[in-house]
PDB file of C-alpha atoms and ligand atoms in Angstrom:
ATOM      1  CA  UNK A 385      30.323  81.599  50.035  1.00 66.00           C
ATOM      2  CA  UNK A 386      32.024  80.373  53.207  1.00 80.00           C
ATOM      3  CA  UNK A 387      30.771  77.284  54.932  1.00 94.00           C
ATOM      4  CA  UNK A 388      30.436  76.811  58.668  1.00 97.00           C
ATOM      5  CA  UNK A 389      30.290  73.757  60.860  1.00 98.00           C
ATOM      6  CA  UNK A 390      29.293  73.330  64.468  1.00 98.00           C
ATOM      7  CA  UNK A 391      31.938  71.509  66.534  1.00 98.00           C
ATOM      8  CA  UNK A 392      31.509  71.041  70.276  1.00 98.00           C
ATOM      9  CA  UNK A 393      29.848  74.343  71.100  1.00 97.00           C
ATOM     10  CA  UNK A 394      31.391  76.534  68.392  1.00 98.00           C
ATOM     11  CA  UNK A 395      30.437  77.572  64.875  1.00 98.00           C
ATOM     12  CA  UNK A 396      33.659  77.426  62.887  1.00 98.00           C
ATOM     13  CA  UNK A 397      34.700  78.158  59.308  1.00 97.00           C
ATOM     14  CA  UNK A 398      34.908  74.829  57.509  1.00 94.00           C
ATOM     15  CA  UNK A 399      38.709  74.762  57.258  1.00 95.00           C
ATOM     16  CA  UNK A 400      38.985  75.148  61.054  1.00 96.00           C
ATOM     17  CA  UNK A 401      36.376  72.488  61.836  1.00 97.00           C
ATOM     18  CA  UNK A 402      38.509  69.615  63.121  1.00 97.00           C
ATOM     19  CA  UNK A 403      38.206  66.588  65.364  1.00 97.00           C
ATOM     20  CA  UNK A 404      41.015  65.093  67.435  1.00 98.00           C
ATOM     21  CA  UNK A 405      42.761  61.975  66.042  1.00 97.00           C
ATOM     22  CA  UNK A 406      41.770  60.061  69.159  1.00 98.00           C
ATOM     23  CA  UNK A 407      38.098  60.756  68.670  1.00 98.00           C
ATOM     24  CA  UNK A 408      36.320  57.441  69.088  1.00 98.00           C
ATOM     25  CA  UNK A 409      34.247  58.122  66.000  1.00 98.00           C
ATOM     26  CA  UNK A 410      37.479  58.025  64.010  1.00 98.00           C
ATOM     27  CA  UNK A 411      39.137  55.202  65.997  1.00 98.00           C
ATOM     28  CA  UNK A 412      36.207  52.796  66.317  1.00 98.00           C
ATOM     29  CA  UNK A 413      33.253  54.238  64.396  1.00 98.00           C
ATOM     30  CA  UNK A 414      31.929  54.660  67.944  1.00 98.00           C
ATOM     31  CA  UNK A 415      29.282  57.210  67.091  1.00 98.00           C
ATOM     32  CA  UNK A 416      25.813  57.759  65.703  1.00 98.00           C
ATOM     33  CA  UNK A 417      24.356  60.259  63.262  1.00 98.00           C
ATOM     34  CA  UNK A 418      21.223  61.717  61.714  1.00 98.00           C
ATOM     35  CA  UNK A 419      20.481  63.346  58.371  1.00 98.00           C
ATOM     36  CA  UNK A 420      17.540  65.707  57.843  1.00 98.00           C
ATOM     37  CA  UNK A 421      16.269  67.186  54.634  1.00 98.00           C
ATOM     38  CA  UNK A 422      16.062  70.989  54.540  1.00 98.00           C
ATOM     39  CA  UNK A 423      13.383  72.718  52.435  1.00 97.00           C
ATOM     40  CA  UNK A 424      12.942  76.455  52.224  1.00 96.00           C
ATOM     41  CA  UNK A 425      15.472  76.632  55.055  1.00 97.00           C
ATOM     42  CA  UNK A 426      13.324  74.463  57.332  1.00 97.00           C
ATOM     43  CA  UNK A 427      14.059  71.051  58.820  1.00 97.00           C
ATOM     44  CA  UNK A 428      11.842  68.204  57.622  1.00 98.00           C
ATOM     45  CA  UNK A 429      10.662  65.675  60.208  1.00 97.00           C
ATOM     46  CA  UNK A 430      12.982  66.957  62.928  1.00 96.00           C
ATOM     47  CA  UNK A 431      10.884  65.383  65.690  1.00 96.00           C
ATOM     48  CA  UNK A 432      11.114  61.884  64.264  1.00 97.00           C
ATOM     49  CA  UNK A 433      14.815  62.236  63.482  1.00 97.00           C
ATOM     50  CA  UNK A 434      15.465  63.236  67.098  1.00 97.00           C
ATOM     51  CA  UNK A 435      13.401  60.320  68.384  1.00 97.00           C
ATOM     52  CA  UNK A 436      15.543  57.961  66.326  1.00 98.00           C
ATOM     53  CA  UNK A 437      18.709  59.752  67.487  1.00 98.00           C
ATOM     54  CA  UNK A 438      17.693  59.276  71.113  1.00 98.00           C
ATOM     55  CA  UNK A 439      17.172  55.589  70.448  1.00 98.00           C
ATOM     56  CA  UNK A 440      20.564  55.261  68.688  1.00 98.00           C
ATOM     57  CA  UNK A 441      22.245  56.948  71.662  1.00 98.00           C
ATOM     58  CA  UNK A 442      20.439  54.722  74.154  1.00 98.00           C
ATOM     59  CA  UNK A 443      21.298  51.542  72.264  1.00 98.00           C
ATOM     60  CA  UNK A 444      24.984  52.515  71.988  1.00 98.00           C
ATOM     61  CA  UNK A 445      25.049  53.920  75.550  1.00 98.00           C
ATOM     62  CA  UNK A 446      26.378  57.278  74.360  1.00 98.00           C
ATOM     63  CA  UNK A 447      25.279  60.184  76.518  1.00 97.00           C
ATOM     64  CA  UNK A 448      22.766  62.648  75.022  1.00 96.00           C
ATOM     65  CA  UNK A 449      25.051  65.691  74.819  1.00 96.00           C
ATOM     66  CA  UNK A 450      22.265  68.270  75.126  1.00 95.00           C
ATOM     67  CA  UNK A 451      18.494  68.395  74.923  1.00 93.00           C
ATOM     68  CA  UNK A 452      16.782  67.759  71.574  1.00 91.00           C
ATOM     69  CA  UNK A 453      15.563  71.351  71.760  1.00 93.00           C
ATOM     70  CA  UNK A 454      19.146  72.654  72.049  1.00 96.00           C
ATOM     71  CA  UNK A 455      20.281  70.323  69.265  1.00 97.00           C
ATOM     72  CA  UNK A 456      17.441  71.687  67.142  1.00 96.00           C
ATOM     73  CA  UNK A 457      18.725  75.219  67.733  1.00 97.00           C
ATOM     74  CA  UNK A 458      22.221  74.112  66.617  1.00 98.00           C
ATOM     75  CA  UNK A 459      20.910  72.478  63.445  1.00 98.00           C
ATOM     76  CA  UNK A 460      18.845  75.522  62.531  1.00 98.00           C
ATOM     77  CA  UNK A 461      21.811  77.804  63.171  1.00 98.00           C
ATOM     78  CA  UNK A 462      24.025  75.681  60.910  1.00 98.00           C
ATOM     79  CA  UNK A 463      21.346  75.770  58.204  1.00 98.00           C
ATOM     80  CA  UNK A 464      21.030  79.555  58.559  1.00 98.00           C
ATOM     81  CA  UNK A 465      24.779  80.283  58.644  1.00 97.00           C
ATOM     82  CA  UNK A 466      25.270  78.205  55.506  1.00 97.00           C
ATOM     83  CA  UNK A 467      22.210  79.808  53.880  1.00 97.00           C
ATOM     84  CA  UNK A 468      20.737  76.463  52.947  1.00 97.00           C
ATOM     85  CA  UNK A 469      17.423  76.742  51.140  1.00 97.00           C
ATOM     86  CA  UNK A 470      17.233  73.177  49.845  1.00 97.00           C
ATOM     87  CA  UNK A 471      19.740  70.673  51.175  1.00 98.00           C
ATOM     88  CA  UNK A 472      20.627  68.438  54.067  1.00 98.00           C
ATOM     89  CA  UNK A 473      21.885  68.848  57.581  1.00 98.00           C
ATOM     90  CA  UNK A 474      24.076  66.187  59.245  1.00 98.00           C
ATOM     91  CA  UNK A 475      24.510  65.638  62.962  1.00 98.00           C
ATOM     92  CA  UNK A 476      27.193  63.292  64.284  1.00 98.00           C
ATOM     93  CA  UNK A 477      27.675  62.368  67.922  1.00 98.00           C
ATOM     94  CA  UNK A 478      30.616  60.203  68.954  1.00 98.00           C
ATOM     95  CA  UNK A 479      31.578  58.889  72.375  1.00 98.00           C
ATOM     96  CA  UNK A 480      34.280  61.550  72.543  1.00 98.00           C
ATOM     97  CA  UNK A 481      38.063  61.784  72.643  1.00 98.00           C
ATOM     98  CA  UNK A 482      40.079  59.383  74.795  1.00 98.00           C
ATOM     99  CA  UNK A 483      43.236  57.254  74.689  1.00 97.00           C
ATOM    100  CA  UNK A 484      42.621  54.349  72.351  1.00 97.00           C
ATOM    101  CA  UNK A 485      40.914  51.581  74.303  1.00 98.00           C
ATOM    102  CA  UNK A 486      37.721  49.827  73.194  1.00 98.00           C
ATOM    103  CA  UNK A 487      36.250  50.034  76.721  1.00 98.00           C
ATOM    104  CA  UNK A 488      34.173  53.145  77.386  1.00 98.00           C
ATOM    105  CA  UNK A 489      36.115  56.158  78.668  1.00 98.00           C
ATOM    106  CA  UNK A 490      35.260  57.685  82.050  1.00 97.00           C
ATOM    107  CA  UNK A 491      32.309  60.004  82.613  1.00 96.00           C
ATOM    108  CA  UNK A 492      34.593  63.053  82.314  1.00 97.00           C
ATOM    109  CA  UNK A 493      34.809  62.427  78.542  1.00 98.00           C
ATOM    110  CA  UNK A 494      32.084  64.392  76.798  1.00 98.00           C
ATOM    111  CA  UNK A 495      30.543  63.215  73.513  1.00 98.00           C
ATOM    112  CA  UNK A 496      31.777  64.973  70.372  1.00 98.00           C
ATOM    113  CA  UNK A 497      29.018  66.845  68.560  1.00 98.00           C
ATOM    114  CA  UNK A 498      29.376  67.954  64.942  1.00 98.00           C
ATOM    115  CA  UNK A 499      26.751  69.488  62.677  1.00 98.00           C
ATOM    116  CA  UNK A 500      27.216  70.399  59.030  1.00 98.00           C
ATOM    117  CA  UNK A 501      24.878  71.369  56.214  1.00 97.00           C
ATOM    118  CA  UNK A 502      25.148  71.408  52.471  1.00 96.00           C
ATOM    119  CA  UNK A 503      22.893  72.428  49.624  1.00 97.00           C
ATOM    120  CA  UNK A 504      21.409  69.882  47.231  1.00 97.00           C
ATOM    121  CA  UNK A 505      20.731  70.555  43.589  1.00 96.00           C
ATOM    122  CA  UNK A 506      16.948  70.343  43.219  1.00 95.00           C
ATOM    123  CA  UNK A 507      16.995  70.366  39.398  1.00 96.00           C
ATOM    124  CA  UNK A 508      19.533  67.560  39.283  1.00 96.00           C
ATOM    125  CA  UNK A 509      17.579  65.463  41.802  1.00 96.00           C
ATOM    126  CA  UNK A 510      14.329  65.990  39.928  1.00 97.00           C
ATOM    127  CA  UNK A 511      16.001  65.074  36.631  1.00 98.00           C
ATOM    128  CA  UNK A 512      17.357  61.894  38.232  1.00 98.00           C
ATOM    129  CA  UNK A 513      13.949  60.996  39.657  1.00 98.00           C
ATOM    130  CA  UNK A 514      12.335  61.612  36.269  1.00 98.00           C
ATOM    131  CA  UNK A 515      14.665  59.030  34.696  1.00 98.00           C
ATOM    132  CA  UNK A 516      14.891  56.634  37.640  1.00 98.00           C
ATOM    133  CA  UNK A 517      18.034  54.885  38.781  1.00 98.00           C
ATOM    134  CA  UNK A 518      19.704  51.504  38.266  1.00 98.00           C
ATOM    135  CA  UNK A 519      20.709  49.415  41.265  1.00 98.00           C
ATOM    136  CA  UNK A 520      22.706  46.219  41.758  1.00 98.00           C
ATOM    137  CA  UNK A 521      22.254  43.639  44.490  1.00 98.00           C
ATOM    138  CA  UNK A 522      25.028  42.779  46.942  1.00 98.00           C
ATOM    139  CA  UNK A 523      25.156  40.316  49.846  1.00 98.00           C
ATOM    140  CA  UNK A 524      24.136  41.927  53.118  1.00 98.00           C
ATOM    141  CA  UNK A 525      27.289  41.425  55.165  1.00 97.00           C
ATOM    142  CA  UNK A 526      26.560  44.019  57.851  1.00 98.00           C
ATOM    143  CA  UNK A 527      26.400  43.500  61.601  1.00 98.00           C
ATOM    144  CA  UNK A 528      23.199  42.467  63.378  1.00 97.00           C
ATOM    145  CA  UNK A 529      22.169  45.937  64.621  1.00 98.00           C
ATOM    146  CA  UNK A 530      21.772  48.055  61.506  1.00 98.00           C
ATOM    147  CA  UNK A 531      18.615  49.455  63.107  1.00 98.00           C
ATOM    148  CA  UNK A 532      21.028  51.751  64.976  1.00 98.00           C
ATOM    149  CA  UNK A 533      22.152  54.659  62.824  1.00 98.00           C
ATOM    150  CA  UNK A 534      25.882  54.384  63.511  1.00 98.00           C
ATOM    151  CA  UNK A 535      28.692  56.009  61.575  1.00 98.00           C
ATOM    152  CA  UNK A 536      30.136  52.520  60.981  1.00 98.00           C
ATOM    153  CA  UNK A 537      29.236  52.389  57.292  1.00 98.00           C
ATOM    154  CA  UNK A 538      32.072  50.483  55.612  1.00 98.00           C
ATOM    155  CA  UNK A 539      29.801  47.772  54.072  1.00 98.00           C
ATOM    156  CA  UNK A 540      27.538  50.552  52.796  1.00 98.00           C
ATOM    157  CA  UNK A 541      30.521  52.393  51.313  1.00 98.00           C
ATOM    158  CA  UNK A 542      31.774  49.257  49.547  1.00 98.00           C
ATOM    159  CA  UNK A 543      28.285  48.421  48.289  1.00 98.00           C
ATOM    160  CA  UNK A 544      27.754  51.887  46.854  1.00 98.00           C
ATOM    161  CA  UNK A 545      31.142  51.864  45.152  1.00 98.00           C
ATOM    162  CA  UNK A 546      30.480  48.403  43.685  1.00 98.00           C
ATOM    163  CA  UNK A 547      27.283  49.861  42.196  1.00 98.00           C
ATOM    164  CA  UNK A 548      29.131  52.799  40.680  1.00 98.00           C
ATOM    165  CA  UNK A 549      31.864  50.520  39.327  1.00 98.00           C
ATOM    166  CA  UNK A 550      29.130  48.561  37.529  1.00 98.00           C
ATOM    167  CA  UNK A 551      27.507  51.652  36.074  1.00 98.00           C
ATOM    168  CA  UNK A 552      24.598  51.676  38.564  1.00 98.00           C
ATOM    169  CA  UNK A 553      23.681  54.284  41.122  1.00 98.00           C
ATOM    170  CA  UNK A 554      22.988  52.311  44.272  1.00 98.00           C
ATOM    171  CA  UNK A 555      23.127  48.833  45.790  1.00 98.00           C
ATOM    172  CA  UNK A 556      20.382  46.797  47.450  1.00 99.00           C
ATOM    173  CA  UNK A 557      21.476  44.441  50.211  1.00 98.00           C
ATOM    174  CA  UNK A 558      20.205  40.852  50.007  1.00 98.00           C
ATOM    175  CA  UNK A 559      20.326  38.566  53.053  1.00 98.00           C
ATOM    176  CA  UNK A 560      21.322  34.876  53.100  1.00 97.00           C
ATOM    177  CA  UNK A 561      17.696  33.844  52.398  1.00 96.00           C
ATOM    178  CA  UNK A 562      17.561  35.931  49.222  1.00 97.00           C
ATOM    179  CA  UNK A 563      15.435  38.655  50.830  1.00 98.00           C
ATOM    180  CA  UNK A 564      16.143  42.295  50.011  1.00 98.00           C
ATOM    181  CA  UNK A 565      16.811  44.120  53.271  1.00 98.00           C
ATOM    182  CA  UNK A 566      17.443  47.712  52.196  1.00 98.00           C
ATOM    183  CA  UNK A 567      19.612  49.934  50.010  1.00 98.00           C
ATOM    184  CA  UNK A 568      23.110  51.143  50.915  1.00 98.00           C
ATOM    185  CA  UNK A 569      21.647  54.342  52.389  1.00 98.00           C
ATOM    186  CA  UNK A 570      17.906  54.070  51.794  1.00 98.00           C
ATOM    187  CA  UNK A 571      14.958  51.722  52.305  1.00 98.00           C
ATOM    188  CA  UNK A 572      13.848  49.487  49.427  1.00 98.00           C
ATOM    189  CA  UNK A 573      10.278  49.126  48.090  1.00 98.00           C
ATOM    190  CA  UNK A 574       8.470  47.372  45.275  1.00 98.00           C
ATOM    191  CA  UNK A 575       4.978  47.470  43.841  1.00 98.00           C
ATOM    192  CA  UNK A 576       4.082  43.794  43.324  1.00 98.00           C
ATOM    193  CA  UNK A 577       2.211  42.643  40.168  1.00 97.00           C
ATOM    194  CA  UNK A 578      -1.065  42.713  42.179  1.00 96.00           C
ATOM    195  CA  UNK A 579      -0.494  46.403  42.998  1.00 96.00           C
ATOM    196  CA  UNK A 580       0.414  45.880  46.651  1.00 97.00           C
ATOM    197  CA  UNK A 581       3.288  47.967  47.944  1.00 98.00           C
ATOM    198  CA  UNK A 582       5.914  45.919  49.720  1.00 98.00           C
ATOM    199  CA  UNK A 583       8.768  47.001  51.958  1.00 98.00           C
ATOM    200  CA  UNK A 584      10.660  44.912  54.452  1.00 98.00           C
ATOM    201  CA  UNK A 585       9.349  44.877  58.032  1.00 98.00           C
ATOM    202  CA  UNK A 586      11.497  46.965  60.354  1.00 98.00           C
ATOM    203  CA  UNK A 587      13.422  44.914  62.861  1.00 98.00           C
ATOM    204  CA  UNK A 588      17.136  44.859  63.595  1.00 98.00           C
ATOM    205  CA  UNK A 589      18.030  44.023  59.986  1.00 98.00           C
ATOM    206  CA  UNK A 590      17.133  47.431  58.487  1.00 98.00           C
ATOM    207  CA  UNK A 591      17.235  51.046  59.495  1.00 98.00           C
ATOM    208  CA  UNK A 592      13.741  52.255  60.346  1.00 98.00           C
ATOM    209  CA  UNK A 593      13.818  55.123  57.850  1.00 98.00           C
ATOM    210  CA  UNK A 594      11.942  58.289  58.695  1.00 98.00           C
ATOM    211  CA  UNK A 595      11.093  58.708  55.003  1.00 98.00           C
ATOM    212  CA  UNK A 596       9.817  55.113  55.039  1.00 98.00           C
ATOM    213  CA  UNK A 597       7.541  55.956  58.003  1.00 98.00           C
ATOM    214  CA  UNK A 598       6.146  59.046  56.255  1.00 98.00           C
ATOM    215  CA  UNK A 599       5.586  57.116  53.012  1.00 98.00           C
ATOM    216  CA  UNK A 600       3.721  54.440  55.013  1.00 97.00           C
ATOM    217  CA  UNK A 601       1.470  57.199  56.414  1.00 96.00           C
ATOM    218  CA  UNK A 602       0.938  58.541  52.898  1.00 96.00           C
ATOM    219  CA  UNK A 603       0.059  55.183  51.328  1.00 95.00           C
ATOM    220  CA  UNK A 604      -2.367  54.357  54.137  1.00 92.00           C
ATOM    221  CA  UNK A 605      -4.034  57.774  53.862  1.00 91.00           C
ATOM    222  CA  UNK A 606      -4.438  57.229  50.123  1.00 88.00           C
ATOM    223  CA  UNK A 607      -6.037  53.846  50.640  1.00 89.00           C
ATOM    224  CA  UNK A 608      -3.233  51.895  48.933  1.00 92.00           C
ATOM    225  CA  UNK A 609      -2.519  48.424  50.246  1.00 96.00           C
ATOM    226  CA  UNK A 610       0.882  47.915  51.761  1.00 97.00           C
ATOM    227  CA  UNK A 611       2.604  44.849  53.173  1.00 98.00           C
ATOM    228  CA  UNK A 612       5.553  45.197  55.507  1.00 98.00           C
ATOM    229  CA  UNK A 613       7.353  41.969  54.717  1.00 98.00           C
ATOM    230  CA  UNK A 614      10.523  40.738  53.137  1.00 98.00           C
ATOM    231  CA  UNK A 615      10.530  40.355  49.350  1.00 98.00           C
ATOM    232  CA  UNK A 616      12.998  38.319  47.310  1.00 98.00           C
ATOM    233  CA  UNK A 617      15.277  39.594  44.619  1.00 98.00           C
ATOM    234  CA  UNK A 618      13.261  37.487  42.132  1.00 97.00           C
ATOM    235  CA  UNK A 619      10.075  39.295  43.207  1.00 98.00           C
ATOM    236  CA  UNK A 620      11.850  42.608  42.730  1.00 98.00           C
ATOM    237  CA  UNK A 621      12.935  41.673  39.183  1.00 98.00           C
ATOM    238  CA  UNK A 622       9.290  40.942  38.332  1.00 98.00           C
ATOM    239  CA  UNK A 623       7.801  43.937  40.161  1.00 98.00           C
ATOM    240  CA  UNK A 624       5.596  46.522  38.513  1.00 98.00           C
ATOM    241  CA  UNK A 625       7.642  49.270  40.115  1.00 98.00           C
ATOM    242  CA  UNK A 626      10.547  49.664  42.480  1.00 98.00           C
ATOM    243  CA  UNK A 627      11.838  52.630  44.430  1.00 98.00           C
ATOM    244  CA  UNK A 628      13.914  53.602  47.438  1.00 98.00           C
ATOM    245  CA  UNK A 629      13.353  56.154  50.165  1.00 98.00           C
ATOM    246  CA  UNK A 630      15.713  58.321  52.212  1.00 98.00           C
ATOM    247  CA  UNK A 631      15.929  61.833  53.596  1.00 98.00           C
ATOM    248  CA  UNK A 632      18.289  62.853  50.809  1.00 96.00           C
ATOM    249  CA  UNK A 633      16.314  61.345  47.916  1.00 97.00           C
ATOM    250  CA  UNK A 634      12.747  61.224  49.285  1.00 97.00           C
ATOM    251  CA  UNK A 635      11.177  58.745  46.824  1.00 98.00           C
ATOM    252  CA  UNK A 636      13.623  57.684  44.108  1.00 98.00           C
ATOM    253  CA  UNK A 637      12.263  55.415  41.356  1.00 98.00           C
ATOM    254  CA  UNK A 638      14.386  52.360  40.516  1.00 98.00           C
ATOM    255  CA  UNK A 639      14.083  51.260  36.890  1.00 98.00           C
ATOM    256  CA  UNK A 640      16.749  48.544  36.677  1.00 98.00           C
ATOM    257  CA  UNK A 641      17.911  45.916  39.162  1.00 98.00           C
ATOM    258  CA  UNK A 642      20.961  43.805  38.230  1.00 98.00           C
ATOM    259  CA  UNK A 643      20.277  44.683  34.597  1.00 98.00           C
ATOM    260  CA  UNK A 644      16.610  43.523  34.721  1.00 98.00           C
ATOM    261  CA  UNK A 645      14.220  46.203  33.533  1.00 98.00           C
ATOM    262  CA  UNK A 646      11.510  46.970  36.113  1.00 98.00           C
ATOM    263  CA  UNK A 647       8.030  47.469  34.641  1.00 96.00           C
ATOM    264  CA  UNK A 648       8.372  49.400  31.400  1.00 96.00           C
ATOM    265  CA  UNK A 649      11.760  50.803  32.424  1.00 98.00           C
ATOM    266  CA  UNK A 650      10.335  54.179  33.415  1.00 98.00           C
ATOM    267  CA  UNK A 651       9.450  55.535  36.868  1.00 98.00           C
ATOM    268  CA  UNK A 652       6.051  54.111  37.825  1.00 97.00           C
ATOM    269  CA  UNK A 653       2.896  56.035  38.757  1.00 97.00           C
ATOM    270  CA  UNK A 654       2.955  54.989  42.443  1.00 97.00           C
ATOM    271  CA  UNK A 655       6.520  56.189  42.965  1.00 97.00           C
ATOM    272  CA  UNK A 656       5.873  59.415  41.046  1.00 97.00           C
ATOM    273  CA  UNK A 657       2.732  60.158  43.078  1.00 96.00           C
ATOM    274  CA  UNK A 658       4.432  59.396  46.402  1.00 97.00           C
ATOM    275  CA  UNK A 659       7.334  61.641  45.506  1.00 97.00           C
ATOM    276  CA  UNK A 660       4.951  64.450  44.580  1.00 96.00           C
ATOM    277  CA  UNK A 661       2.767  64.057  47.680  1.00 94.00           C
ATOM    278  CA  UNK A 662       5.507  63.312  50.236  1.00 96.00           C
ATOM    279  CA  UNK A 663       5.772  66.736  51.858  1.00 95.00           C
ATOM    280  CA  UNK A 664       2.042  66.854  52.577  1.00 95.00           C
ATOM    281  CA  UNK A 665       2.654  64.048  55.064  1.00 95.00           C
ATOM    282  CA  UNK A 666       6.073  65.085  56.413  1.00 95.00           C
ATOM    283  CA  UNK A 667       6.393  67.540  59.303  1.00 90.00           C
ATOM    284  CA  UNK A 668       8.013  70.864  58.506  1.00 91.00           C
ATOM    285  CA  UNK A 669       9.724  72.527  61.472  1.00 80.00           C
TER     286      UNK A 669
HETATM  287  N1  PDD B1026      20.734  57.373  55.072  1.00 94.83           N
HETATM  288  N2  PDD B1026      18.754  52.709  55.379  1.00 94.83           N
HETATM  289  C1  PDD B1026      20.029  53.129  55.518  1.00 94.83           C
HETATM  290  C2  PDD B1026      21.120  52.109  55.615  1.00 94.83           C
HETATM  291  C3  PDD B1026      20.322  54.513  55.554  1.00 94.83           C
HETATM  292  O1  PDD B1026      21.581  54.936  55.698  1.00 94.83           O
HETATM  293  C4  PDD B1026      19.255  55.447  55.422  1.00 94.83           C
HETATM  294  C5  PDD B1026      19.488  56.932  55.458  1.00 94.83           C
HETATM  295  C6  PDD B1026      17.947  54.951  55.276  1.00 94.83           C
HETATM  296  C7  PDD B1026      16.761  55.872  55.152  1.00 94.83           C
HETATM  297  O2  PDD B1026      16.496  56.550  56.349  1.00 94.83           O
HETATM  298  P1  PDD B1026      15.799  57.996  56.342  1.00 94.83           P
HETATM  299  O3  PDD B1026      14.572  57.865  55.544  1.00 94.83           O
HETATM  300  O4  PDD B1026      15.533  58.274  57.764  1.00 94.83           O
HETATM  301  O5  PDD B1026      16.798  58.943  55.702  1.00 94.83           O
HETATM  302  C8  PDD B1026      17.734  53.576  55.276  1.00 94.83           C
HETATM  303  C9  PDD B1026      21.068  58.779  55.146  1.00 94.83           C
HETATM  304  C10 PDD B1026      20.228  59.629  54.270  1.00 94.83           C
HETATM  305  C11 PDD B1026      22.549  58.954  54.906  1.00 94.83           C
HETATM  306  O6  PDD B1026      23.308  58.116  55.384  1.00 94.83           O
HETATM  307  O7  PDD B1026      22.960  59.932  54.279  1.00 94.83           O
END
């Protein structure tokens, strides 16, 4: 089946979907992005993803290229043209194409807008979640504004590859005080020995995940106790359960951290329940 991408106002066959070499996304990672889960062809939590997108654009001073409503139409069209039932849709907005100069280009330069979608394999994801994943820890060497969802992801790329090279699936970033910030492309959680759920407070040192926000709603509605605070790697090693959250994985149990078995080495009941219940709390567009 042919794939289509949206590029600056046009829906193009994938092979024709191209960006200029002087695009600032390519030259400087001068762009932001969003990723939404798609279920039964519908966007999950579109409203919250667009709120975060608006914030990313404001913080980077990139112009909103069109209204959220129009962007929503584009995303849905890309999902439909690619016949995505279950998958993800990506939206990237860069500061546009201009002669290479770090200073902003003039107002005549329009942002570049790209949207793509791809299917995910539900069976494979469920099988992975049923086993749980192994993660490694890596020093958090990112810049001080990772609350902005920029396309500048080189530390995340290197962290993920380091995990794979060591036979793990993902990496958790640890700051200079030994506190786990987040995963390479997900938020990190533990269930402490006293049963309290812990995830790092959201400031400029983590991305405020939309999945994280929905899981917080779910745990509060279910009367579970949650603490938004930093936790150390040592606490994580001794946790009852660990998991990570993102739009592409929803709730993914973590069963090994740096070779330490978490709990009994199997996905824990809290993570399993949150994964099962998640879409009752998410918004379906
Ligand atoms: N990543 N932290 C980081 C560094 C991320 O890149 C992501 C998402 C998250 C979770 O955010 P959300 O729940 O809104 O997906 C946390 C996406 C999925 C990606 O880069 O593909």
